[in-house]
Each structure stands twice: as structure tokens, then as C-alpha cells.
Amino acid sequence: MADSQIDSVLKESRSFPPPQAFIDNANYKPADIEQLYTSAAEDHTGFWAAQARRHLYWHQSFSSVLNDSNAPFFRWFEDGELNASFNCLDRHLPERADQTAIIFEGDDGEVENVTFQQLYERTCRFANALRSNGIEKGDRVVIYLPNIPQAVVAMLGCARIGAIHSVVFGGFSAVALRNRIQDAEAKAVITADGNYRGGKLVQLKQTTDKALEEGCDCVETVFVYRRAGNDIKMTPDRDIDWAQAVADQPAECPPVNVESEHPLFILYTSGSTGRPKGIYHSTGGYLLGAICTCRWTFDLGDQDIFWCTADVGWVTGHTYIAYGPTACGVTQVMFEGVPTYPEPDRLWAMVKRHGVSVFYTAPTAIRALMRQGDQYPQRHDLTSLRLLGTVGEPINPEAWMWYYQVIGGERCPIVDTWWQTETGGHMITALPSYTETHPGSVSKPLPGIAADILDESGQRVEDAHAGGYLVIRKPWPFMLRGIWGDPERYQETYFGMFDALTYVAGDSAQRDHEGNYRILGRTDDVLNVSGHRLGTMEVESALVAHQAVSEAAVVGRPHDIKGEAIVAFVILKAGAQADGLADELRSWVAEQLGSIAKPEEIRFTDGLPKTRSGKIMRRLVRSVARNEEITQDTSTLENPQIIEQMQAEEVR
Ligand code: WTA
């Protein structure tokens, strides 16, 4: 976030109490929320145990609530047993078999309603197909599908038999997909022939084939769902048509009840190094977080049509599409396409068409649609909406106000939810019937979430204007359980700074005198482009893998719509020509990582500012990228003259 942006956020003094009409119709009234806060403050573990008994169906109940004897390797509800898909499907059937679980709208506008009964049957059939193909409890399955109900079926199908899914976003490249398949040692991949997004064909099967060309011997089976009908190559003895695989399978599949701590899924996310981290979550604790936050933050109940616009490839789509709404028995909208196709009113048309009451999206989408103009939302009656949410990055007050006024008609509270892949669900957010909100502030930690802000020495930051490290001081049930295959990295990254109980989020934050938090941005080398996390090192590694590049430094600079844009400084190998190379490098990075990682700007340079020990001084590179005046002392640099040269370089 630029300094000017921080200033404007700090000067923000508007506040919005919960509208009375919202409170009157709320499922959780202010007194209920008050009660949650009180009981959580009195007894942290007792509070979570009570929630776990209230919201989950346990096949075998638990007696141990939290085992912290081997911190930071925490275990919640460890002697309990349950099945996640049972909790999302079977237990609703007596009351909700014919209720719509998913209102699916395809890219082309086709609509399909899937009832809970149908979702249950499809999940069972698919789970049986997985099993018939040798997938068992604990096996890893990579899912590389569009944002379509089959992705939910695939996820819940894995959960049904205790297999661990790892969804890879459909926009990721073959190389990124391959790395994830290898790291997880996946036994199967579930993909589609292709799909249309914004009218353009995405070649998922072709990319999968490319990913599997090298070093993926672990993969025995590839399930292929026919979505686009495009021509694909099927490899005999490996590839199976989804329709064929489920054709003769029974519509019932007894759930495999797993220990509460059994990993439900792995989801790869960016960190400070070039290697993505396989964050994995537990079954019981994670699912509890999904349910509690859907109930508390989104106030979801029987009257709601919920819509989270994220893709299932991100954690937001895991918690607020695949697991949360289904576990709550709530009807939701799922969308395959993009907000601007065929026209920039697509989301608003869909809100009207499906009667959406609770809508959850990202600031980058809000900013992009705000820029298109008010005429698009004004074409549609949006009065079905009662609550709005945002996630993924700090929202600037201007976008917040537009969302509030133009989309919410000054009637809907906004919940700005801070959380991460690692936290599994919302952590700091307004609660809609309860919290007075302020544009740009994520409000307060949820009941049972011990957030705090510390300085470098571990002291609590009391000053409302000073930033500090955002930490969580007590374990919570839906926290990550580890980094797949790398317990040391887990310990170091998240618990290495203070002590084994203090989770370090990697964000800096401020807290005002009323205890409201503002998120200032990442403290590590992680970029947030359009709400998606990307490690600077990942992009750098991709660049140096190109034959013409000898070295690269990647930083972010503020961008009106994307939040942050990627700027790459590139040193070429001797003899390599810069002409025409910028575009080639952009495509190269897209091929290596996916098109979200394409640098916005590439600047060729002869050197990078380095300390005498050879470390790139990222802060300086960032200042150059942002055209800021360099005020810090550069005399300790190995090559102080390089700064001026970098500032003078042409942007490509
Ligand atoms: C950022 C997405 C400000 C933050 C759920 C965090 C936010 C990272 C907010 C996690 C918010 C998320 N306000 N910043 N409401 N929500 N972030 O893992 O930097 O993709 O650490 O999870 O996004 O991104 P991730």
C-alpha cells in the first residue's frame, strides 16, 4: 500500500452502525454475538468444544479438545471421528433433499439447479469411481477443474473416502500444475477437456497432459469431465472419461469416518521463497471454522441465497463454496465465468436473476466494476441483497463507499473479512448485526480468535498509529496443520519469530483505540495481485529460467485495480538483446506460472542494488519501481551508482 493510501485510510472517520432492518431479520442478533464473545473470553477451549458439538455431526465424539503438548503442532478434537462430506450432504437430506444446493450459471448463461439430493448422489457415485480406481484414504488427488459443480463433487467425493484433495486453480500453467502434482505425490488427477471463460476456451486437458509429460509417475489415473467438447487426446490405461467412470456406480457410498486431524486438503500458496507451500488443513477443525464463520460473519440461514464469486481453486472457494454453505445447508450460486462478460453488468444481472441475498467478492473486482460506471448496476434491481462482503486485500475507502451505496443501496452492512489460506476461515471481520463498520477497517477479531499486534521485540503495540506484526496468540481449530512434507518450514515461517504459541501472519496491521484493525499489507516478499498471492521469488525464478536472463528482481507497486502490479528488473546474459524480449518474457512467465503472474512492467538493467554480502535490497528496488525519491543511505551498497541507472531505464 502506498503511503498516501495509508494516510487516506487513517483519516477515514465515517462509521456505519448496523441498520435496524438488518438486525430485525438477522439470524444472529447482537445479544447472540455478545454471548459468543463472553463465553470465548471466559474459556477459549471450552468455547470451541461447545461450538464443535453444536455445529458438527460426530461419528465418534471427542473428549480431548486441544492437545498443545507438541506446539506448534496442535491437535484439536483428536479422538473424535467424522466425515466432512457426511456433514455437508447426508445430514441435510431428511429436511433438504429437494432444496437447491447449487444454482450454477455457466459462462454462456446456461443455468442448472442442483439439489442436495443430487449433489449427494453425484458425490457418492464419484467417490465410488475413485475407489474403483484404487484411491484410498490418505491418497492425494489433484483437482484441476473449472468453477463448476463437478469441482465440488470431486472435492466432497475425495472427502467421502478420506482421500486428500489438492485443487489447483485452472489458470495455473502446466509447470505450476506439475510442481504441485509432484510435491503432493498425487495418485490421480481430475480435470476437464476444457471450458469457456469470458467466451474463450481454456485448454485444461492439454495443460494436464503437458504437466504429466515429466516426472509424474505417481499419477495412475486421470479423470476427464467433458465440459467444452473440445478435441482432446486420451491416454489409454491412464485417462478415464468421468461419465464412464460413474456410469455403473451406485448412488450410495458409505462415508469413511476419519480422525478429526486427518488432512482434508492441501492447497498450495505462495511464500517468501520460490517454492509454493502446500498448506494442509484438518477435517474437524477446518469444517468447524467454515460453518461458524458462515453463520457468524455471513449470518447465513434458511432464507438466504449466498454467492461467493471466488474460484474453488483458491481457499475462499474451498471454505465459502465447497464446504461452508453446503455444511450449513444453504443455497448458493456458483459461477463459471468472468464479471465483465458478456457485459460489465454480469454480476448484477445474476444477483437479480437468482435473488442473491449475501454477496461476497474481492476489492479488485469492486474497483474494476466501479470503473465501468454506475449504469451497469443501475440496470438491475439489487434489493434482494441484505449483506455484502469483501476479502483478499485492503479495500480503499472509495471502493468501500461505492459498494455500500451503489450495490448495497445503503441498506446492507459490509463485512471486510481478513483471513488467509493458512487460517482456514475468517479471523478478523465485522459481524453484521453487531459491528459499527469503518471503510478500510477489518474491525475486530472473531470470538475465540486471539489476534494481537506485536513489535519486533514481541511487545504489544498500543499506539494506534504505529504498525506492527499481526499475530494470533492462541491456537484455533481451523488453523493450518502444516506445510506438506516440510514441518520445519511450517515451524519457522509461522512460529519462528516469537514463540511456539504465537502464529505470525506475515501481515502488518494497526489497531485504533476501539480495537479495530487495519491491514497495511505483507511484511514478507509476497505480492497481492488482484487478491491473489504471488511470491516475488517465484516470479524471479521463472524469469531466470529463461535462457536470455541472468538475474531478476521482482517487486510490487500500487495499481488502481489490481491492488498491486508486478514490476520486474531484469539483467540479461551477455549477448542477449533486449529488443522485443519484454513480451517474450511476459509470455514465458505466464507459461511457467500462469497469466496472473505476468509482469506489468519489465525494465532491463545492468545491475541491482546489493549489499556487500550480495543480498538484493528489495526496499530500494521497490522505491525505484514506485518512482519514489530515495531517502535512505545507499553508501553501504556494493554498487550505489546502480540506483540512478535503474531510475533512468525505459519501462517496457
Ligand atoms: C490479504 C485469502 C486486507 C492479506 C483469503 C493476507 C487482506 C492475504 C484481507 C491472504 C482483507 C486477505 N484486508 N488484506 N480483508 N483478506 N488479505 O492466502 O495480506 O490468498 O495475508 O487468502 O491476503 O491471501 P490468501
XYZ file of C-alpha atoms and ligand atoms in Angstrom:
677
model
C 0.000 0.000 0.000
C 1.367 3.436 -0.878
C 1.965 5.908 1.930
C -0.672 8.238 0.536
C -3.190 5.423 0.619
C -2.323 4.627 4.225
C -2.815 8.288 5.076
C -6.205 8.415 3.474
C -7.270 5.274 5.254
C -6.071 6.715 8.554
C -8.065 9.891 8.100
C -11.186 7.882 7.450
C -13.689 8.656 10.186
C -17.018 7.666 8.669
C -18.784 4.957 10.555
C -21.835 2.854 9.846
C -23.830 1.192 12.611
C -25.752 -1.964 11.688
C -29.078 -0.963 10.090
C -32.085 -1.745 12.296
C -33.840 -3.581 9.461
C -30.848 -5.892 9.163
C -30.836 -6.567 12.895
C -34.569 -7.305 12.880
C -34.124 -10.049 10.291
C -30.765 -11.352 11.442
C -30.221 -14.980 12.433
C -27.578 -13.928 14.931
C -28.843 -10.954 16.938
C -26.487 -8.607 18.754
C -27.196 -10.414 22.044
C -26.196 -13.760 20.484
C -22.914 -12.303 19.297
C -22.311 -10.724 22.686
C -22.849 -14.138 24.231
C -20.285 -15.715 21.876
C -17.692 -13.105 22.796
C -18.322 -13.562 26.504
C -18.097 -17.323 26.519
C -14.997 -17.326 24.280
C -13.269 -14.885 26.630
C -14.121 -16.980 29.675
C -12.874 -20.315 28.349
C -11.081 -20.494 24.989
C -11.028 -24.259 24.535
C -14.376 -24.799 26.237
C -15.902 -22.328 23.810
C -14.556 -24.137 20.755
C -15.557 -27.521 22.165
C -19.131 -26.278 22.589
C -19.178 -24.956 19.005
C -17.800 -28.259 17.699
C -20.557 -30.185 19.475
C -23.204 -27.796 18.292
C -22.305 -27.460 14.619
C -20.758 -30.769 13.564
C -22.064 -34.288 13.336
C -19.504 -36.549 15.004
C -19.482 -40.225 14.195
C -17.419 -40.659 17.318
C -17.483 -37.804 19.809
C -14.274 -36.280 21.135
C -13.073 -35.993 24.698
C -9.765 -34.215 24.042
C -10.358 -30.622 22.928
C -6.866 -29.236 22.326
C -3.596 -31.091 22.556
C -0.832 -28.482 22.602
C 1.859 -30.651 24.151
C 3.914 -30.500 20.964
C 3.392 -26.835 19.971
C 3.212 -25.544 17.266
C 1.894 -28.925 16.092
C -1.573 -28.554 17.579
C -4.289 -31.184 17.595
C -7.961 -30.340 18.037
C -10.713 -32.807 18.926
C -8.160 -35.529 18.231
C -10.073 -38.577 19.451
C -13.214 -37.544 17.562
C -14.167 -39.061 14.212
C -16.291 -37.613 11.450
C -16.704 -37.352 7.709
C -16.734 -33.965 6.007
C -18.978 -34.959 3.091
C -21.480 -36.510 5.517
C -21.601 -33.171 7.317
C -22.096 -31.288 4.043
C -24.626 -33.651 2.473
C -26.140 -36.660 4.244
C -27.209 -34.894 7.378
C -29.318 -32.400 5.395
C -31.249 -34.988 3.425
C -34.103 -35.616 5.878
C -35.062 -31.936 5.660
C -33.497 -30.599 2.497
C -33.284 -33.312 -0.127
C -35.182 -31.204 -2.677
C -33.752 -27.840 -1.693
C -31.336 -26.393 -4.233
C -27.754 -26.653 -3.026
C -26.120 -25.009 -6.038
C -27.591 -22.653 -8.607
C -24.957 -22.963 -11.276
C -24.583 -20.409 -14.042
C -22.206 -21.274 -16.871
C -20.089 -18.836 -18.824
C -22.634 -18.923 -21.640
C -25.537 -18.175 -19.311
C -26.885 -21.707 -19.029
C -28.394 -22.287 -15.558
C -28.592 -25.584 -13.697
C -30.065 -26.165 -10.241
C -28.503 -28.984 -8.260
C -30.459 -30.150 -5.207
C -28.855 -31.524 -2.053
C -30.127 -34.978 -3.045
C -28.494 -34.682 -6.471
C -25.260 -33.346 -5.039
C -25.249 -36.249 -2.607
C -25.825 -38.831 -5.334
C -23.230 -37.362 -7.665
C -20.711 -37.235 -4.844
C -21.373 -40.844 -3.882
C -21.092 -42.047 -7.463
C -17.865 -40.192 -7.962
C -16.464 -41.385 -4.637
C -17.238 -44.943 -5.724
C -15.462 -44.291 -9.016
C -12.396 -43.032 -7.157
C -12.429 -46.127 -5.024
C -12.854 -48.451 -8.012
C -9.721 -46.885 -9.411
C -7.680 -47.699 -6.350
C -7.874 -44.375 -4.482
C -7.915 -44.902 -0.737
C -7.871 -42.964 2.498
C -4.803 -40.738 2.687
C -4.078 -40.794 -1.080
C -3.646 -37.391 -2.686
C -5.794 -36.335 -5.625
C -5.109 -33.187 -7.628
C -8.203 -31.397 -8.946
C -7.722 -29.126 -11.961
C -11.242 -28.190 -12.947
C -13.251 -25.107 -13.892
C -15.501 -23.443 -11.327
C -18.372 -25.842 -11.927
C -20.413 -28.092 -9.574
C -18.266 -31.087 -10.587
C -15.391 -29.431 -8.740
C -17.472 -29.532 -5.551
C -18.468 -33.123 -6.320
C -14.797 -34.036 -6.793
C -13.765 -32.361 -3.530
C -16.591 -33.870 -1.477
C -16.041 -37.204 -3.243
C -12.427 -37.265 -2.063
C -13.504 -36.288 1.441
C -16.067 -39.078 1.450
C -13.400 -41.764 1.176
C -10.727 -39.937 3.189
C -8.597 -39.050 0.153
C -6.812 -35.695 0.401
C -7.596 -33.282 -2.416
C -5.387 -30.550 -3.710
C -7.193 -28.164 -6.016
C -5.036 -26.268 -8.492
C -6.576 -23.106 -9.937
C -7.487 -23.599 -13.620
C -5.455 -20.524 -14.576
C -2.184 -22.087 -13.445
C 0.276 -23.305 -16.067
C 1.475 -26.816 -16.836
C 4.711 -26.232 -14.922
C 2.881 -24.955 -11.837
C 0.472 -27.894 -12.053
C 3.341 -30.356 -12.412
C 5.167 -28.944 -9.361
C 2.051 -29.363 -7.255
C 1.349 -32.894 -8.504
C 4.929 -33.849 -7.691
C 5.030 -32.213 -4.284
C 1.766 -33.874 -3.237
C 2.724 -37.162 -4.957
C -0.779 -37.327 -6.327
C -2.144 -40.703 -7.341
C -4.858 -39.235 -9.552
C -5.709 -36.006 -11.351
C -9.267 -34.836 -12.005
C -9.614 -32.431 -14.891
C -11.907 -31.380 -17.741
C -11.427 -31.301 -21.502
C -11.649 -27.534 -21.322
C -14.066 -24.750 -20.508
C -15.063 -21.311 -21.630
C -14.351 -18.249 -19.543
C -15.361 -14.907 -20.937
C -16.086 -16.737 -24.203
C -12.522 -18.028 -24.507
C -11.577 -21.684 -24.421
C -9.281 -22.771 -21.584
C -7.469 -25.984 -22.540
C -7.367 -27.821 -19.241
C -6.719 -31.327 -20.554
C -3.975 -30.174 -22.877
C -2.268 -28.411 -19.975
C -2.687 -31.500 -17.804
C -1.091 -33.666 -20.500
C 1.841 -31.283 -20.658
C 2.203 -31.280 -16.876
C 2.253 -35.075 -16.835
C 4.937 -35.336 -19.516
C 7.744 -35.289 -16.987
C 8.350 -36.764 -13.568
C 4.752 -37.561 -12.610
C 4.956 -41.345 -12.358
C 2.931 -41.146 -9.161
C -0.198 -40.391 -11.226
C -2.048 -43.576 -12.134
C -5.402 -42.204 -13.224
C -6.692 -39.050 -14.890
C -10.451 -38.441 -14.726
C -11.702 -36.196 -17.513
C -15.015 -34.376 -17.263
C -16.395 -33.324 -20.660
C -17.312 -29.713 -20.313
C -16.388 -27.850 -23.506
C -16.496 -30.691 -26.001
C -13.149 -29.623 -27.457
C -10.854 -32.198 -29.068
C -8.563 -33.876 -26.603
C -6.182 -36.786 -26.552
C -6.998 -39.621 -24.144
C -4.052 -41.715 -22.984
C -5.046 -45.385 -22.749
C -4.746 -47.055 -19.332
C -4.449 -43.679 -17.683
C -7.291 -41.403 -18.753
C -10.923 -42.151 -17.938
C -13.983 -40.298 -19.022
C -15.811 -39.022 -15.912
C -19.212 -40.055 -17.320
C -17.945 -43.559 -17.947
C -16.279 -43.809 -14.564
C -19.524 -43.065 -12.713
C -21.926 -44.805 -15.095
C -22.340 -48.069 -13.220
C -21.601 -46.783 -9.755
C -24.246 -46.967 -7.030
C -25.694 -43.660 -5.804
C -24.708 -44.505 -2.251
C -21.248 -44.709 -0.798
C -20.720 -45.285 2.908
C -18.609 -42.410 4.250
C -15.189 -43.243 5.647
C -15.124 -41.708 9.088
C -11.708 -40.225 9.753
C -9.911 -38.871 12.806
C -10.609 -35.194 13.310
C -6.978 -34.399 12.497
C -6.968 -36.359 9.238
C -5.935 -33.911 6.473
C -8.933 -32.804 4.441
C -6.967 -30.998 1.756
C -3.696 -29.461 0.680
C -3.766 -26.069 -1.003
C -0.620 -24.549 -2.448
C 0.093 -20.908 -1.788
C 2.987 -18.537 -2.265
C 5.557 -17.772 0.371
C 8.831 -15.895 0.547
C 10.806 -18.496 -1.366
C 10.464 -19.716 -4.940
C 8.739 -22.902 -3.798
C 4.983 -22.797 -3.146
C 3.876 -24.150 0.213
C 1.393 -26.995 0.444
C -0.774 -25.726 3.273
C -2.832 -28.549 4.703
C -5.913 -28.441 6.884
C -7.577 -30.871 9.249
C -11.067 -32.307 8.816
C -12.857 -31.446 12.088
C -11.263 -28.122 12.971
C -11.373 -26.788 9.421
C -15.003 -27.703 8.877
C -15.957 -26.146 12.189
C -14.353 -22.871 11.087
C -16.184 -22.973 7.760
C -19.535 -23.413 9.489
C -19.036 -20.927 12.331
C -17.836 -18.169 10.037
C -20.685 -18.734 7.539
C -23.123 -18.410 10.423
C -21.471 -15.529 12.272
C -19.978 -13.380 9.531
C -22.472 -14.028 6.756
C -25.400 -14.638 9.090
C -26.427 -17.440 6.718
C -29.777 -19.078 7.307
C -32.652 -20.713 5.503
C -33.825 -17.511 3.839
C -30.522 -16.909 2.083
C -29.146 -17.272 -1.392
C -25.427 -16.927 -0.885
C -22.901 -16.092 -3.585
C -19.155 -16.167 -3.178
C -17.604 -15.144 -6.504
C -14.240 -16.810 -5.851
C -12.976 -19.823 -7.771
C -12.748 -23.169 -5.967
C -9.047 -23.074 -6.818
C -8.450 -20.571 -4.010
C -9.037 -21.001 -0.310
C -12.030 -18.661 -0.481
C -13.714 -21.116 -2.847
C -12.855 -24.017 -0.545
C -14.329 -22.514 2.596
C -17.133 -20.403 1.126
C -18.250 -22.596 -1.807
C -17.325 -26.248 -1.327
C -17.557 -26.623 2.437
C -19.170 -23.718 4.347
C -22.506 -23.187 2.572
C -23.005 -26.927 1.976
C -22.264 -27.762 5.621
C -24.787 -25.080 6.626
C -27.413 -26.452 4.242
C -27.665 -23.097 2.468
C -28.476 -22.490 -1.198
C -25.640 -20.865 -3.128
C -24.822 -19.523 -6.561
C -21.756 -20.818 -8.399
C -20.445 -19.036 -11.484
C -18.087 -20.285 -14.159
C -17.451 -17.019 -15.984
C -15.956 -13.579 -15.501
C -17.570 -10.346 -14.197
C -17.323 -8.434 -17.479
C -18.657 -10.993 -19.946
C -20.756 -10.611 -21.978
C -21.090 -7.171 -20.389
C -19.863 -5.496 -17.215
C -23.273 -5.969 -15.605
C -22.947 -9.757 -15.404
C -22.646 -9.973 -11.612
C -25.507 -7.548 -11.026
C -27.723 -9.329 -13.550
C -27.016 -12.559 -11.711
C -27.797 -11.065 -8.306
C -31.196 -10.136 -9.671
C -31.752 -13.358 -11.631
C -31.053 -15.626 -8.671
C -32.268 -13.398 -5.836
C -28.870 -13.299 -4.114
C -29.104 -12.069 -0.518
C -25.495 -12.344 0.680
C -22.750 -11.456 -1.783
C -19.007 -11.945 -1.244
C -16.315 -10.698 -3.607
C -12.854 -9.117 -3.794
C -11.838 -5.444 -3.798
C -10.138 -5.862 -7.174
C -13.486 -6.845 -8.721
C -15.257 -3.986 -6.969
C -12.706 -1.474 -8.266
C -12.828 -2.855 -11.791
C -16.639 -2.728 -11.882
C -16.786 0.683 -10.224
C -14.625 1.979 -13.059
C -17.145 0.695 -15.618
C -19.748 3.086 -14.248
C -22.957 3.091 -12.226
C -25.151 2.464 -15.254
C -24.388 -1.273 -15.079
C -25.605 -1.949 -11.535
C -28.446 0.535 -12.128
C -29.847 -1.693 -14.857
C -30.823 -4.243 -12.219
C -32.951 -4.380 -9.121
C -30.493 -5.324 -6.374
C -32.903 -5.160 -3.454
C -32.618 -8.891 -2.737
C -29.214 -8.129 -1.208
C -29.053 -7.824 2.565
C -25.320 -8.241 3.242
C -22.070 -7.617 1.347
C -18.582 -8.962 1.995
C -15.049 -8.463 0.730
C -11.815 -10.405 1.018
C -8.318 -10.680 -0.331
C -6.670 -7.310 0.100
C -7.223 -3.970 1.763
C -10.206 -2.148 0.308
C -9.769 1.552 -0.310
C -12.495 3.737 1.236
C -13.636 4.962 -2.181
C -14.390 1.433 -3.370
C -15.966 0.618 0.007
C -18.352 3.589 -0.328
C -19.270 2.660 -3.882
C -20.004 -0.909 -2.815
C -22.060 0.395 0.106
C -24.060 2.976 -1.826
C -24.398 1.711 -5.366
C -24.541 -2.046 -4.769
C -25.920 -2.218 -1.248
C -28.273 0.759 -1.587
C -27.050 1.982 1.844
C -29.093 -0.865 3.265
C -26.528 -3.651 3.524
C -23.743 -3.875 6.090
C -20.303 -4.624 4.628
C -18.137 -7.271 6.244
C -14.485 -6.779 5.299
C -13.024 -10.150 6.212
C -9.335 -10.625 6.941
C -8.033 -14.172 6.726
C -5.565 -16.352 4.832
C -5.121 -19.756 3.214
C -3.400 -20.691 6.455
C -6.169 -19.540 8.780
C -8.836 -21.629 7.001
C -11.641 -19.135 7.594
C -12.409 -15.569 8.661
C -10.344 -14.250 11.561
C -10.905 -10.512 11.800
C -14.146 -9.110 10.476
C -17.227 -7.130 11.294
C -20.274 -9.096 12.413
C -23.202 -7.659 10.535
C -25.849 -7.198 13.226
C -23.295 -6.163 15.792
C -20.384 -4.116 14.493
C -20.206 -0.458 13.630
C -18.089 -0.526 10.469
C -15.488 1.902 9.105
C -14.400 1.903 5.450
C -10.977 0.286 5.143
C -11.062 -1.366 8.563
C -11.480 -5.102 9.072
C -12.996 -4.406 12.503
C -12.352 -6.895 15.296
C -11.200 -10.497 15.790
C -13.970 -13.103 15.885
C -14.923 -14.760 19.170
C -12.238 -17.311 20.026
C -9.578 -15.646 17.863
C -6.738 -14.136 19.909
C -5.365 -11.588 17.429
C -2.792 -9.045 18.508
C -0.155 -6.695 17.149
C 3.453 -7.018 18.281
C 6.628 -5.088 17.624
C 9.915 -6.734 16.710
C 10.783 -7.446 20.327
C 7.467 -9.135 20.968
C 5.930 -6.225 22.877
C 2.290 -5.422 22.288
C 1.849 -2.313 20.130
C -0.518 0.064 21.933
C -0.002 3.133 19.762
C -2.927 3.463 17.351
C -0.703 4.997 14.686
C 2.160 2.539 14.823
C 2.070 -0.594 12.713
C 3.277 -3.978 13.860
C 3.244 -7.685 13.167
C -0.214 -9.190 13.101
C -0.193 -12.353 15.226
C -2.637 -14.859 16.705
C -1.638 -15.741 20.227
C -3.659 -18.878 20.812
C -4.283 -21.848 18.531
C -7.721 -22.011 16.900
C -9.441 -25.094 15.454
C -9.286 -24.100 11.772
C -5.644 -23.124 11.627
C -3.344 -24.879 9.168
C -1.773 -28.066 10.483
C 1.400 -27.818 8.483
C 3.226 -27.461 5.202
C 3.031 -30.727 3.303
C 6.283 -32.642 3.736
C 8.070 -29.789 5.482
C 7.389 -29.476 9.221
C 10.462 -27.290 9.739
C 9.333 -24.731 7.226
C 5.947 -24.625 8.983
C 7.571 -24.034 12.339
C 9.982 -21.397 11.053
C 7.582 -19.490 8.829
C 4.679 -19.202 11.226
C 6.067 -19.678 14.719
C 9.736 -18.751 14.317
C 9.550 -15.084 15.214
C 8.245 -15.068 18.789
C 7.333 -18.401 20.390
C 5.678 -21.708 19.554
C 2.216 -20.436 20.525
C 2.304 -17.196 18.542
C 1.228 -17.527 14.906
C 2.811 -14.832 12.737
C 0.518 -13.968 9.848
C 3.024 -12.188 7.616
C 0.869 -9.045 7.509
C 1.392 -5.743 9.241
C -1.548 -4.056 10.910
C -2.647 -1.192 13.137
C -5.281 -1.058 15.831
C -7.230 2.022 16.881
C -8.366 2.866 20.407
C -11.588 0.953 19.948
C -9.693 -2.179 18.971
C -10.465 -2.014 15.241
C -7.778 -3.413 12.964
C -6.458 -2.072 9.676
C -4.368 -4.305 7.494
C -1.408 -2.483 5.970
C -0.008 -5.229 3.744
C 2.501 -8.061 3.743
C 5.707 -7.953 5.718
C 7.368 -10.613 3.593
C 8.152 -10.861 -0.095
C 4.663 -11.802 -1.080
C 2.711 -9.774 -3.625
C -1.032 -9.442 -3.674
C -2.101 -9.123 -7.310
C -5.862 -8.957 -7.808
C -6.314 -10.596 -4.428
C -4.022 -13.495 -5.340
C -0.849 -14.250 -3.531
C 2.351 -14.495 -5.515
C 5.864 -14.783 -4.178
C 8.378 -12.358 -5.676
C 10.835 -15.253 -5.689
C 8.503 -17.450 -7.719
C 8.343 -14.836 -10.456
C 12.098 -14.271 -10.229
C 12.810 -17.989 -10.553
C 10.572 -18.141 -13.595
C 12.391 -15.201 -15.203
C 15.896 -16.562 -14.627
C 14.803 -19.873 -16.083
C 14.643 -18.059 -19.452
C 17.798 -18.517 -21.499
C 18.367 -14.774 -22.019
C 18.076 -13.782 -18.357
C 20.903 -13.818 -15.894
C 19.273 -12.188 -12.888
C 15.941 -10.665 -11.914
C 14.349 -8.743 -9.058
C 10.585 -8.566 -8.771
C 8.649 -6.103 -6.640
C 5.120 -4.755 -6.422
C 3.852 -1.259 -6.953
C 0.355 0.020 -6.205
C -2.135 -0.452 -9.006
C -5.603 1.131 -9.198
C -7.472 -2.042 -9.968
C -5.224 -4.992 -9.232
C -4.101 -3.639 -5.860
C -0.527 -4.426 -6.757
C 1.189 -4.734 -10.121
C 4.345 -6.726 -10.756
C 7.464 -4.846 -11.791
C 10.469 -6.907 -12.879
C 14.025 -5.643 -13.164
C 15.937 -7.952 -15.449
C 19.647 -8.343 -16.111
C 20.345 -10.042 -19.415
C 23.085 -12.512 -20.186
C 25.961 -11.199 -22.258
C 24.972 -11.028 -25.908
C 21.213 -11.206 -25.300
C 19.173 -8.486 -26.998
C 16.554 -6.520 -25.081
C 14.558 -5.650 -28.216
C 11.273 -7.495 -28.336
C 12.228 -9.502 -25.294
C 9.816 -7.908 -22.822
C 6.753 -9.504 -24.424
C 8.517 -12.791 -24.773
C 9.386 -12.747 -21.076
C 5.803 -11.952 -20.162
C 4.526 -14.965 -22.084
C 7.327 -17.031 -20.643
C 6.298 -16.186 -17.087
C 2.674 -16.927 -17.944
C 3.753 -20.302 -19.257
C 5.795 -21.057 -16.165
C 3.340 -19.854 -13.550
C 0.066 -18.773 -15.091
C -1.091 -15.492 -16.581
C -1.838 -13.833 -13.214
C 1.941 -13.746 -12.693
C 2.717 -11.765 -15.878
C 4.812 -8.703 -15.031
C 3.059 -5.439 -15.793
C 6.400 -3.718 -16.368
C 9.779 -5.068 -17.333
C 12.864 -2.913 -17.006
C 16.220 -4.088 -18.284
C 19.154 -3.042 -16.190
C 22.886 -3.752 -15.839
C 22.767 -4.388 -12.131
C 20.667 -4.454 -8.983
C 21.278 -2.706 -5.677
C 23.002 -5.215 -3.440
C 24.507 -5.279 -0.011
C 28.156 -6.201 0.225
C 27.099 -9.710 1.129
C 25.255 -9.925 -2.170
C 21.650 -9.633 -0.990
C 19.294 -7.683 -3.221
C 17.979 -4.616 -1.387
C 14.355 -5.060 -2.197
C 13.239 -1.923 -0.442
C 15.344 0.120 -2.823
C 14.158 -1.787 -5.859
C 10.610 -1.142 -4.701
C 11.256 2.578 -4.345
C 12.618 2.692 -7.885
C 9.603 0.797 -9.207
C 7.287 3.255 -7.496
C 9.254 6.265 -8.705
C 9.794 7.328 -5.133
C 12.598 9.538 -4.030
C 15.370 7.516 -2.419
C 15.925 8.893 1.041
C 17.765 6.078 2.698
C 21.523 5.781 2.886
C 22.824 3.887 -0.126
C 26.507 4.184 0.711
C 26.667 0.682 2.160
C 25.671 -0.747 -1.191
C 28.191 -2.641 -3.177
C 27.205 -0.581 -6.228
C 25.470 2.682 -5.190
C 25.568 4.113 -8.725
C 23.173 1.445 -9.957
C 20.152 3.211 -8.457
C 20.392 6.155 -10.783
C 20.836 3.899 -13.725
C 17.761 1.879 -12.777
C 15.699 5.029 -12.390
C 16.678 6.083 -15.874
C 15.787 2.782 -17.531
C 12.984 2.695 -20.001
C 9.835 0.868 -18.925
C 8.738 -1.915 -21.293
C -4.518 -10.332 2.309
C -7.256 -15.071 1.030
C -6.658 -6.766 3.796
C -3.526 -10.404 3.457
C -8.430 -15.334 1.967
C -3.409 -11.889 3.726
C -6.418 -8.967 3.211
C -3.514 -12.460 2.331
C -7.785 -9.213 3.509
C -4.029 -13.880 2.316
C -8.587 -8.096 3.937
C -6.862 -11.065 2.861
N -7.973 -6.904 4.081
N -5.873 -7.751 3.363
N -9.880 -8.213 4.204
N -8.019 -10.519 3.278
N -5.884 -10.146 2.800
O -3.946 -16.753 1.418
O -2.286 -9.864 3.030
O -4.954 -15.881 -0.738
O -2.213 -12.269 4.359
O -6.186 -15.848 1.430
O -4.414 -11.587 1.641
O -4.250 -14.311 0.998
P -4.798 -15.763 0.724
